[in-house]
C-alpha positions as a Python dict, from the first residue, in 0.01 Angstrom:
ca = {
    (1, 'X'): (0, 0, 0),
    (2, 'X'): (-363, 104, -28),
    (3, 'X'): (-619, -180, 2),
    (4, 'X'): (-900, -174, -241),
    (5, 'X'): (-1232, -361, -297),
    (6, 'X'): (-1352, -340, -654),
    (7, 'X'): (-1724, -384, -769),
    (8, 'X'): (-1792, -406, -1132),
    (9, 'X'): (-1949, -630, -1404),
    (10, 'X'): (-1919, -553, -1773),
    (11, 'X'): (-1625, -496, -2023),
    (12, 'X'): (-1644, -132, -1931),
    (13, 'X'): (-1522, -200, -1574),
    (14, 'X'): (-1226, -407, -1693),
    (15, 'X'): (-954, -136, -1772),
    (16, 'X'): (-1038, 21, -1424),
    (17, 'X'): (-987, -317, -1244),
    (18, 'X'): (-659, -375, -1437),
    (19, 'X'): (-520, -22, -1350),
    (20, 'X'): (-617, -72, -985),
    (21, 'X'): (-439, -415, -969),
    (22, 'X'): (-124, -259, -1115),
    (23, 'X'): (-129, 44, -870),
    (24, 'X'): (-272, -94, -544),
    (25, 'X'): (-356, -396, -340),
    (26, 'X'): (-698, -530, -465),
    (27, 'X'): (-826, -754, -197),
    (28, 'X'): (-1148, -866, -335),
    (29, 'X'): (-1384, -825, -637),
    (30, 'X'): (-1756, -819, -639),
    (31, 'X'): (-1946, -878, -953),
    (32, 'X'): (-2292, -1002, -1069),
    (33, 'X'): (-2376, -1375, -1059),
    (34, 'X'): (-2278, -1587, -1361),
    (35, 'X'): (-2561, -1593, -1614),
    (36, 'X'): (-2671, -1847, -1870),
    (37, 'X'): (-2591, -1728, -2226),
    (38, 'X'): (-2655, -1849, -2573),
    (39, 'X'): (-2868, -2151, -2706),
    (40, 'X'): (-2713, -2400, -2464),
    (41, 'X'): (-2777, -2167, -2164),
    (42, 'X'): (-2411, -2225, -2053),
    (43, 'X'): (-2329, -2016, -1751),
    (44, 'X'): (-2115, -1735, -1856),
    (45, 'X'): (-1885, -1529, -1618),
    (46, 'X'): (-1851, -1155, -1626),
    (47, 'X'): (-1565, -975, -1786),
    (48, 'X'): (-1448, -859, -1438),
    (49, 'X'): (-1460, -1198, -1280),
    (50, 'X'): (-1230, -1316, -1578),
    (51, 'X'): (-970, -1073, -1487),
    (52, 'X'): (-1004, -1130, -1106),
    (53, 'X'): (-950, -1508, -1147),
    (54, 'X'): (-656, -1460, -1364),
    (55, 'X'): (-487, -1256, -1089),
    (56, 'X'): (-597, -1486, -807),
    (57, 'X'): (-818, -1217, -640),
    (58, 'X'): (-1120, -1338, -424),
    (59, 'X'): (-1455, -1308, -607),
    (60, 'X'): (-1789, -1260, -449),
    (61, 'X'): (-2111, -1277, -643),
    (62, 'X'): (-2414, -1156, -429),
    (63, 'X'): (-2748, -1175, -598),
    (64, 'X'): (-2833, -874, -383),
    (65, 'X'): (-2565, -720, -166),
    (66, 'X'): (-2814, -540, 59),
    (67, 'X'): (-2954, -898, 155),
    (68, 'X'): (-2623, -1077, 191),
    (69, 'X'): (-2496, -1039, 548),
    (70, 'X'): (-2208, -1274, 492),
    (71, 'X'): (-2053, -1091, 196),
    (72, 'X'): (-2104, -744, 382),
    (73, 'X'): (-1921, -904, 693),
    (74, 'X'): (-1642, -1003, 456),
    (75, 'X'): (-1606, -658, 336),
    (76, 'X'): (-1590, -533, 691),
    (77, 'X'): (-1313, -793, 770),
    (78, 'X'): (-1110, -675, 474),
    (79, 'X'): (-1138, -317, 600),
    (80, 'X'): (-1049, -154, 263),
    (81, 'X'): (-926, 199, 225),
    (82, 'X'): (-1152, 244, -75),
    (83, 'X'): (-1435, 68, -240),
    (84, 'X'): (-1438, 135, -613),
    (85, 'X'): (-1742, 82, -814),
    (86, 'X'): (-1764, 74, -1190),
    (87, 'X'): (-2081, -41, -1351),
    (88, 'X'): (-2152, -301, -1077),
    (89, 'X'): (-2536, -314, -1146),
    (90, 'X'): (-2648, -291, -785),
    (91, 'X'): (-2723, 10, -553),
    (92, 'X'): (-2494, -10, -246),
    (93, 'X'): (-2674, 13, 99),
    (94, 'X'): (-2562, 259, 367),
    (95, 'X'): (-2401, -13, 570),
    (96, 'X'): (-2158, -94, 282),
    (97, 'X'): (-2102, 275, 195),
    (98, 'X'): (-1976, 325, 558),
    (99, 'X'): (-1711, 38, 536),
    (100, 'X'): (-1402, 200, 379),
    (101, 'X'): (-1156, 392, 570),
    (102, 'X'): (-1170, 687, 318),
    (103, 'X'): (-1468, 653, 66),
    (104, 'X'): (-1667, 460, -190),
    (105, 'X'): (-1583, 597, -530),
    (106, 'X'): (-1791, 545, -847),
    (107, 'X'): (-1686, 590, -1202),
    (108, 'X'): (-1986, 720, -1403),
    (109, 'X'): (-1968, 759, -1784),
    (110, 'X'): (-2121, 1106, -1806),
    (111, 'X'): (-2057, 1459, -1713),
    (112, 'X'): (-2261, 1465, -1405),
    (113, 'X'): (-2521, 1568, -1314),
    (114, 'X'): (-2637, 1518, -1673),
    (115, 'X'): (-2724, 1161, -1764),
    (116, 'X'): (-2760, 984, -1428),
    (117, 'X'): (-2863, 609, -1463),
    (118, 'X'): (-2799, 303, -1663),
    (119, 'X'): (-2725, 406, -2015),
    (120, 'X'): (-2544, 760, -2006),
    (121, 'X'): (-2326, 684, -2312),
    (122, 'X'): (-2617, 596, -2524),
    (123, 'X'): (-2829, 886, -2408),
    (124, 'X'): (-2549, 1139, -2485),
    (125, 'X'): (-2524, 1024, -2849),
    (126, 'X'): (-2911, 990, -2901),
    (127, 'X'): (-2949, 1346, -2776),
    (128, 'X'): (-2691, 1494, -3007),
    (129, 'X'): (-2448, 1598, -2742),
    (130, 'X'): (-2096, 1722, -2859),
    (131, 'X'): (-1916, 1621, -2571),
    (132, 'X'): (-1938, 1347, -2288),
    (133, 'X'): (-1680, 1218, -2040),
    (134, 'X'): (-1642, 1045, -1699),
    (135, 'X'): (-1709, 1163, -1341),
    (136, 'X'): (-1538, 1012, -1051),
    (137, 'X'): (-1777, 1065, -758),
    (138, 'X'): (-1850, 980, -393),
    (139, 'X'): (-2122, 745, -344),
    (140, 'X'): (-2423, 803, -145),
    (141, 'X'): (-2765, 620, -124),
    (142, 'X'): (-2902, 778, -429),
    (143, 'X'): (-2864, 695, -797),
    (144, 'X'): (-2548, 881, -920),
    (145, 'X'): (-2626, 1171, -699),
    (146, 'X'): (-2305, 1190, -479),
    (147, 'X'): (-2051, 1475, -467),
    (148, 'X'): (-1806, 1486, -767),
    (149, 'X'): (-1442, 1455, -732),
    (150, 'X'): (-1292, 1462, -1078),
    (151, 'X'): (-1416, 1496, -1440),
    (152, 'X'): (-1266, 1440, -1781),
    (153, 'X'): (-1422, 1552, -2107),
    (154, 'X'): (-1426, 1364, -2435),
    (155, 'X'): (-1540, 1517, -2769),
    (156, 'X'): (-1812, 1333, -2961),
    (157, 'X'): (-1719, 1307, -3323),
    (158, 'X'): (-1988, 1361, -3600),
    (159, 'X'): (-2065, 989, -3674),
    (160, 'X'): (-1943, 833, -3357),
    (161, 'X'): (-2139, 542, -3230),
    (162, 'X'): (-2217, 459, -2873),
    (163, 'X'): (-1990, 163, -2899),
    (164, 'X'): (-1690, 392, -3008),
    (165, 'X'): (-1758, 643, -2725),
    (166, 'X'): (-1784, 344, -2471),
    (167, 'X'): (-1434, 225, -2566),
    (168, 'X'): (-1260, 568, -2528),
    (169, 'X'): (-1446, 641, -2200),
    (170, 'X'): (-1358, 298, -2036),
    (171, 'X'): (-975, 360, -2098),
    (172, 'X'): (-995, 727, -1988),
    (173, 'X'): (-1206, 640, -1696),
    (174, 'X'): (-947, 393, -1554),
    (175, 'X'): (-680, 681, -1546),
    (176, 'X'): (-935, 922, -1374),
    (177, 'X'): (-997, 677, -1102),
    (178, 'X'): (-623, 619, -1031),
    (179, 'X'): (-588, 1004, -1011),
    (180, 'X'): (-892, 1036, -784),
    (181, 'X'): (-752, 784, -535),
    (182, 'X'): (-387, 921, -541),
    (183, 'X'): (-511, 1275, -492),
    (184, 'X'): (-809, 1207, -279),
    (185, 'X'): (-687, 1407, 31),
    (186, 'X'): (-627, 1711, -174),
    (187, 'X'): (-967, 1703, -371),
    (188, 'X'): (-1252, 1918, -245),
    (189, 'X'): (-1583, 1730, -352),
    (190, 'X'): (-1837, 1945, -547),
    (191, 'X'): (-2208, 1912, -496),
    (192, 'X'): (-2415, 1826, -797),
    (193, 'X'): (-2681, 2075, -909),
    (194, 'X'): (-2983, 1866, -921),
    (195, 'X'): (-3178, 2112, -1133),
    (196, 'X'): (-2938, 2027, -1423),
    (197, 'X'): (-2981, 1654, -1390),
    (198, 'X'): (-3143, 1417, -1637),
    (199, 'X'): (-3187, 1052, -1641),
    (200, 'X'): (-3062, 784, -1892),
    (201, 'X'): (-3288, 483, -1848),
    (202, 'X'): (-3169, 117, -1932),
    (203, 'X'): (-3208, 24, -2293),
    (204, 'X'): (-3432, -239, -2433),
    (205, 'X'): (-3515, -383, -2787),
    (206, 'X'): (-3862, -245, -2777),
    (207, 'X'): (-3739, 108, -2793),
    (208, 'X'): (-3523, 51, -3108),
    (209, 'X'): (-3779, 98, -3371),
    (210, 'X'): (-3710, 398, -3589),
    (211, 'X'): (-3973, 678, -3612),
    (212, 'X'): (-3939, 823, -3962),
    (213, 'X'): (-4155, 1124, -3838),
    (214, 'X'): (-3855, 1266, -3670),
    (215, 'X'): (-3590, 1472, -3839),
    (216, 'X'): (-3299, 1304, -4024),
    (217, 'X'): (-3059, 1453, -3756),
    (218, 'X'): (-3258, 1301, -3464),
    (219, 'X'): (-3288, 959, -3632),
    (220, 'X'): (-2910, 954, -3718),
    (221, 'X'): (-2852, 1021, -3349),
    (222, 'X'): (-3085, 761, -3264),
    (223, 'X'): (-2921, 490, -3480),
    (224, 'X'): (-2573, 590, -3365),
    (225, 'X'): (-2682, 577, -2997),
    (226, 'X'): (-2817, 221, -3026),
    (227, 'X'): (-2512, 85, -3205),
    (228, 'X'): (-2371, -183, -3095),
    (229, 'X'): (-2694, -270, -2904),
    (230, 'X'): (-2977, -315, -2933),
    (231, 'X'): (-2946, -175, -3292),
    (232, 'X'): (-3209, 38, -3445),
    (233, 'X'): (-3440, -124, -3693),
    (234, 'X'): (-3734, -56, -3950),
    (235, 'X'): (-3958, -272, -4141),
    (236, 'X'): (-3909, -334, -4513),
    (237, 'X'): (-4195, -535, -4670),
    (238, 'X'): (-4274, -655, -4316),
    (239, 'X'): (-3921, -792, -4260),
    (240, 'X'): (-3711, -640, -3971),
    (241, 'X'): (-3427, -438, -4119),
    (242, 'X'): (-3154, -361, -3868),
    (243, 'X'): (-2982, -27, -3945),
    (244, 'X'): (-2615, -1, -3840),
    (245, 'X'): (-2497, 319, -4017),
    (246, 'X'): (-2654, 636, -4174),
    (247, 'X'): (-2560, 975, -4292),
    (248, 'X'): (-2777, 1294, -4320),
    (249, 'X'): (-2829, 1408, -4684),
    (250, 'X'): (-2850, 1774, -4712),
    (251, 'X'): (-3156, 1791, -4936),
    (252, 'X'): (-3535, 1827, -4914),
    (253, 'X'): (-3805, 1603, -5059),
    (254, 'X'): (-4184, 1594, -5120),
    (255, 'X'): (-4220, 1242, -5021),
    (256, 'X'): (-4388, 1142, -4699),
    (257, 'X'): (-4183, 1036, -4412),
    (258, 'X'): (-4062, 668, -4425),
    (259, 'X'): (-4059, 644, -4799),
    (260, 'X'): (-3750, 498, -4996),
    (261, 'X'): (-3691, 782, -5255),
    (262, 'X'): (-3368, 645, -5392),
    (263, 'X'): (-3154, 327, -5395),
    (264, 'X'): (-2789, 319, -5514),
    (265, 'X'): (-2460, 174, -5433),
    (266, 'X'): (-2410, 477, -5196),
    (267, 'X'): (-2713, 381, -4981),
    (268, 'X'): (-3082, 375, -4941),
    (269, 'X'): (-3220, 716, -4905),
    (270, 'X'): (-3536, 766, -4696),
    (271, 'X'): (-3752, 1063, -4635),
    (272, 'X'): (-3783, 1184, -4276),
    (273, 'X'): (-4019, 1414, -4101),
    (274, 'X'): (-3746, 1668, -4179),
    (275, 'X'): (-3475, 1600, -4438),
    (276, 'X'): (-3340, 1285, -4586),
    (277, 'X'): (-3133, 1001, -4427),
    (278, 'X'): (-2915, 769, -4627),
    (279, 'X'): (-2896, 411, -4487),
    (280, 'X'): (-2557, 264, -4552),
    (281, 'X'): (-2525, -53, -4345),
    (282, 'X'): (-2800, -305, -4292),
    (283, 'X'): (-2885, -649, -4161),
    (284, 'X'): (-3196, -868, -4243),
    (285, 'X'): (-3295, -1173, -4006),
    (286, 'X'): (-3048, -1458, -4032),
    (287, 'X'): (-2803, -1262, -4267),
    (288, 'X'): (-2472, -1092, -4229),
    (289, 'X'): (-2440, -709, -4152),
    (290, 'X'): (-2357, -575, -4497),
    (291, 'X'): (-2304, -228, -4670),
    (292, 'X'): (-2590, -159, -4902),
    (293, 'X'): (-2346, -181, -5186),
    (294, 'X'): (-2261, -535, -5090),
    (295, 'X'): (-2628, -632, -5015),
    (296, 'X'): (-2738, -514, -5372),
    (297, 'X'): (-2497, -760, -5545),
    (298, 'X'): (-2744, -1049, -5457),
    (299, 'X'): (-3064, -888, -5339),
    (300, 'X'): (-3274, -588, -5426),
    (301, 'X'): (-3423, -305, -5238),
    (302, 'X'): (-3692, -92, -5404),
    (303, 'X'): (-3763, 269, -5445),
    (304, 'X'): (-4113, 384, -5313),
    (305, 'X'): (-4149, 124, -5051),
    (306, 'X'): (-4285, 260, -4725),
    (307, 'X'): (-4078, 166, -4415),
    (308, 'X'): (-4286, 93, -4125),
}
C-alpha cells in the first residue's frame, strides 16, 4: 500500500486527510503548533491534528520545518511515496521536496495560475469571478508555482459567500487528490503560464472596511468574499456595523455614496459610487447577527445617515 505523509492545518485540509486515510497508509501528519485561543488563552489544536490523533497517526508540529533537522530526518526515515500538502501554512525547503519517492503534491484552492497565495477563495469572490476550483500540483520552492497535474472547476453562484465556496472546494479537493495519486504515473504535468498569474494575499481585519465610493457590484462581491471572516464593516453613527449579507438594487439615486436612502423590513438601502446596495444582515458590537427585519423590532436605523 502507498505510504503517505500529510501536511495540513485548518478545516479545509480535513476531508483530504480523511480520504487519504481511507485509501492509503498515512504514516505521519505535520501540522502547525498548537495555539492559544479565546479569553483563557487555552491551547487549541488544529483540525488536522484532531483527525490524526483519532486515527493514532504520529503528529509532528515544527515551528519552522526548514529549521527542524529532527523532523526532516524523521521524514527521510519514513521514506514516503508521496508528501501531500493541503493548507499547511509553511513553504517546504528543497531538502523536504526531494524526500518522497514520487512527488510532493499540493492541493491549491484556485484554478492556477490565477490566485496563487494565502486567500484564493476569498479573492475569487471579491473579484467577481464566475468560476473557481482546485488544482493538484507538483511542489517546487516557489509559492504555488509548480507544474499542474489535475484541475476541477466549480461555478460560483450569484450570492455565494467565501464560506460556501470553501466548503464545496474542500470536499471536491479531497477527491481530486486521490485521483492525482492513483493516476500519477499517467499524468503529464503542465507548466503554469506565469504571465496569467495573480496573487491572493492573506486577509486581515484592517482591509474589511467598506468603501462606498465603489460600485454596488464591487461592494457586494467584497462583502461576500469576506464572509465568514473577517466580515466587512462600515460605521453607523460611529459604531462599527458588520455587514453579512447584501443584494444589488437595480435603481439609480442622486444621493452621494455612503448615505442611507431607505430603511424597511427588506433591508437598508445605501447609495454607492454606482448603483444602490441593500444591506440585509448586520451585527453591532456585543449583539447577535440579525436580519434587518429582526433588528428593527427593537432598534432603529435612520434614513439620511452617512455610513463612514
